[in-house]
Amino acid sequence: MSERNTKDALWYVVHTYSGYENKVKNTLDMIVENRGLQDYIQEVLVPTEEVVEIKDGKRKTYERKIYPGYILVKLVLTDEIWYIVRNTHGVTGFVGSSSTNPVPLTDEELMIMGLESNWEPIVDYGIGDSVKIISGPLDGFVGTVEEINNEKKKLTVLVSMFGRETPVELELTQVLRV
């Protein structure tokens, strides 16, 4: 395979037969391991969420697929990698404008899905600074920055609610410096 910078790895959405998401993930993981393609197919995800259901008075927790029939794959798109993914049993194709030219997820789509993006927010506040929350359920509240995690693009803000300081985890983009 031709050498390619692994920074070129982008997230793509792959359409699968319904119910085949985990089988496709396991097959791709096995292909990556067996062929040494870790630099090209870097991550395969079946996005799930935890759901709590109360049935007959009993609490049951289970994982539910967020996007049934789809998986997310972070890969460096080459002809060979496209062919491997496209011809994996259970895959119907890439999501995009055409099957031969898949469209990667945008930074905005990655943010919405909670995945990484190359986008770096400008942080003009530090620990101990006052910030105003500009989105979410606490919109309009003012608090003090307690912790900043640039890697996860999150921060912890102490907000005064009901007469006590309550730590709240927020996205870096949900606050502005006061």
Short mmCIF file of C-alpha atoms in Angstrom, two decimals:
data_model
loop_
_atom_site.label_atom_id
_atom_site.label_comp_id
_atom_site.label_asym_id
_atom_site.label_seq_id
_atom_site.Cartn_x
_atom_site.Cartn_y
_atom_site.Cartn_z
CA MET A 1 0.00 0.00 0.00
CA SER A 2 1.16 3.50 -0.68
CA GLU A 3 2.48 5.45 2.28
CA ARG A 4 0.03 8.01 3.53
CA ASN A 5 0.03 10.29 6.53
CA THR A 6 -2.17 8.72 9.22
CA LYS A 7 -3.38 12.22 10.12
CA ASP A 8 -5.48 11.85 6.96
CA ALA A 9 -7.72 9.40 8.85
CA LEU A 10 -11.30 10.65 8.83
CA TRP A 11 -14.60 9.32 10.14
CA TYR A 12 -16.94 7.72 7.62
CA VAL A 13 -20.41 6.25 8.00
CA VAL A 14 -20.81 2.72 6.66
CA HIS A 15 -24.26 1.26 5.96
CA THR A 16 -24.80 -2.36 7.03
CA TYR A 17 -27.59 -4.87 6.91
CA SER A 18 -29.89 -4.32 9.88
CA GLY A 19 -28.65 -6.36 12.83
CA TYR A 20 -25.19 -6.89 11.28
CA GLU A 21 -23.51 -3.87 12.91
CA ASN A 22 -21.55 -5.86 15.53
CA LYS A 23 -20.69 -8.66 13.05
CA VAL A 24 -19.27 -6.10 10.60
CA LYS A 25 -17.31 -4.38 13.42
CA ASN A 26 -15.84 -7.71 14.56
CA THR A 27 -14.98 -8.73 10.98
CA LEU A 28 -13.25 -5.39 10.27
CA ASP A 29 -11.37 -5.58 13.59
CA MET A 30 -10.17 -9.08 12.64
CA ILE A 31 -9.10 -7.95 9.14
CA VAL A 32 -7.18 -5.01 10.63
CA GLU A 33 -5.43 -7.33 13.10
CA ASN A 34 -4.62 -10.05 10.55
CA ARG A 35 -3.37 -7.71 7.80
CA GLY A 36 -1.65 -5.15 10.05
CA LEU A 37 -3.85 -2.27 8.86
CA GLN A 38 -3.99 -0.39 12.19
CA ASP A 39 -2.58 2.76 10.53
CA TYR A 40 -5.31 2.70 7.89
CA ILE A 41 -8.43 1.50 9.71
CA GLN A 42 -7.92 3.09 13.10
CA GLU A 43 -11.28 2.66 14.80
CA VAL A 44 -14.61 0.94 14.19
CA LEU A 45 -17.59 1.98 16.32
CA VAL A 46 -21.16 0.81 16.76
CA PRO A 47 -22.57 3.82 18.64
CA THR A 48 -24.81 2.71 21.52
CA GLU A 49 -26.57 4.34 24.43
CA GLU A 50 -27.60 2.93 27.77
CA VAL A 51 -31.37 2.65 28.17
CA VAL A 52 -33.18 2.02 31.45
CA GLU A 53 -36.51 0.28 31.18
CA ILE A 54 -38.89 -0.52 34.02
CA LYS A 55 -40.97 -3.57 33.24
CA ASP A 56 -43.15 -5.44 35.74
CA GLY A 57 -41.68 -3.25 38.47
CA LYS A 58 -38.12 -4.36 37.67
CA ARG A 59 -35.44 -2.03 36.43
CA LYS A 60 -33.58 -3.32 33.38
CA THR A 61 -30.60 -1.61 31.75
CA TYR A 62 -29.47 -2.45 28.24
CA GLU A 63 -27.45 -1.02 25.37
CA ARG A 64 -29.39 0.24 22.34
CA LYS A 65 -27.85 1.10 18.98
CA ILE A 66 -28.13 4.84 18.33
CA TYR A 67 -27.91 4.41 14.54
CA PRO A 68 -29.29 0.96 13.62
CA GLY A 69 -27.93 -0.22 10.29
CA TYR A 70 -24.84 2.02 10.46
CA ILE A 71 -21.33 1.89 11.90
CA LEU A 72 -18.67 4.59 12.11
CA VAL A 73 -15.18 3.89 10.83
CA LYS A 74 -12.12 6.10 11.25
CA LEU A 75 -9.87 5.33 8.33
CA VAL A 76 -7.38 6.59 5.79
CA LEU A 77 -9.30 6.23 2.54
CA THR A 78 -7.30 4.47 -0.16
CA ASP A 79 -8.61 2.32 -2.99
CA GLU A 80 -7.55 -0.83 -1.14
CA ILE A 81 -9.15 0.22 2.18
CA TRP A 82 -12.34 1.25 0.37
CA TYR A 83 -12.43 -2.18 -1.30
CA ILE A 84 -11.82 -4.05 1.98
CA VAL A 85 -14.56 -2.19 3.87
CA ARG A 86 -17.02 -2.19 0.97
CA ASN A 87 -16.64 -5.96 0.45
CA THR A 88 -16.92 -6.95 4.11
CA HIS A 89 -19.85 -9.33 4.61
CA GLY A 90 -22.86 -7.34 5.84
CA VAL A 91 -21.73 -3.98 4.42
CA THR A 92 -24.02 -2.40 1.82
CA GLY A 93 -21.81 0.63 1.20
CA PHE A 94 -20.44 3.93 2.43
CA VAL A 95 -22.78 6.83 3.09
CA GLY A 96 -22.04 9.72 0.75
CA SER A 97 -22.68 11.27 -2.62
CA SER A 98 -21.68 8.11 -4.48
CA SER A 99 -20.58 4.65 -3.47
CA THR A 100 -17.11 5.15 -4.95
CA ASN A 101 -16.51 8.55 -3.35
CA PRO A 102 -17.63 8.42 0.30
CA VAL A 103 -18.02 11.69 2.18
CA PRO A 104 -16.33 11.94 5.60
CA LEU A 105 -18.19 13.37 8.59
CA THR A 106 -17.66 17.10 9.09
CA ASP A 107 -16.23 18.55 12.31
CA GLU A 108 -19.71 19.81 13.18
CA GLU A 109 -21.20 16.33 12.71
CA LEU A 110 -18.40 14.83 14.83
CA MET A 111 -19.15 17.32 17.61
CA ILE A 112 -22.88 16.54 17.50
CA MET A 113 -22.10 12.81 17.72
CA GLY A 114 -19.64 13.33 20.55
CA LEU A 115 -16.66 12.13 18.53
CA GLU A 116 -13.34 13.87 18.18
CA SER A 117 -12.81 16.62 15.71
CA ASN A 118 -9.80 18.66 14.65
CA TRP A 119 -11.63 21.81 15.62
CA GLU A 120 -10.08 23.55 18.62
CA PRO A 121 -12.25 26.03 20.52
CA ILE A 122 -10.61 29.27 21.63
CA VAL A 123 -10.47 29.24 25.42
CA ASP A 124 -10.05 32.77 26.77
CA TYR A 125 -10.79 31.83 30.39
CA GLY A 126 -8.89 29.96 33.04
CA ILE A 127 -9.42 28.25 36.37
CA GLY A 128 -11.04 30.64 38.83
CA ASP A 129 -12.57 32.88 36.11
CA SER A 130 -16.26 33.68 36.03
CA VAL A 131 -18.13 32.36 33.00
CA LYS A 132 -21.69 32.57 31.74
CA ILE A 133 -23.37 29.41 30.44
CA ILE A 134 -24.77 30.17 26.97
CA SER A 135 -26.47 26.88 26.03
CA GLY A 136 -28.08 23.84 27.58
CA PRO A 137 -30.41 23.49 30.56
CA LEU A 138 -28.37 25.95 32.67
CA ASP A 139 -28.40 28.68 29.99
CA GLY A 140 -27.96 32.07 31.67
CA PHE A 141 -26.33 30.77 34.86
CA VAL A 142 -22.98 32.24 35.92
CA GLY A 143 -20.32 30.13 37.59
CA THR A 144 -16.63 29.77 38.35
CA VAL A 145 -14.31 27.55 36.30
CA GLU A 146 -12.97 24.75 38.51
CA GLU A 147 -11.28 22.51 35.94
CA ILE A 148 -10.51 22.54 32.20
CA ASN A 149 -9.92 19.35 30.19
CA ASN A 150 -8.71 20.41 26.72
CA GLU A 151 -8.32 16.81 25.57
CA LYS A 152 -12.03 16.05 26.11
CA LYS A 153 -13.04 19.65 25.26
CA LYS A 154 -14.91 19.89 28.56
CA LEU A 155 -14.73 21.98 31.71
CA THR A 156 -16.17 21.85 35.21
CA VAL A 157 -17.96 24.98 36.43
CA LEU A 158 -19.15 25.60 39.98
CA VAL A 159 -22.68 26.99 39.73
CA SER A 160 -24.64 28.30 42.71
CA MET A 161 -27.96 26.45 42.82
CA PHE A 162 -30.34 26.21 45.76
CA GLY A 163 -27.86 27.95 48.02
CA ARG A 164 -24.92 25.63 47.35
CA GLU A 165 -22.07 25.35 44.86
CA THR A 166 -22.72 22.52 42.41
CA PRO A 167 -20.06 21.26 39.95
CA VAL A 168 -21.38 21.02 36.38
CA GLU A 169 -19.51 19.42 33.45
CA LEU A 170 -19.94 21.40 30.22
CA GLU A 171 -18.51 21.55 26.71
CA LEU A 172 -15.89 24.27 26.20
CA THR A 173 -18.25 25.91 23.70
CA GLN A 174 -21.12 26.22 26.21
CA VAL A 175 -19.56 29.09 28.17
CA LEU A 176 -18.32 32.64 27.64
CA ARG A 177 -16.00 34.64 29.88
CA VAL A 178 -17.84 37.25 31.95
#
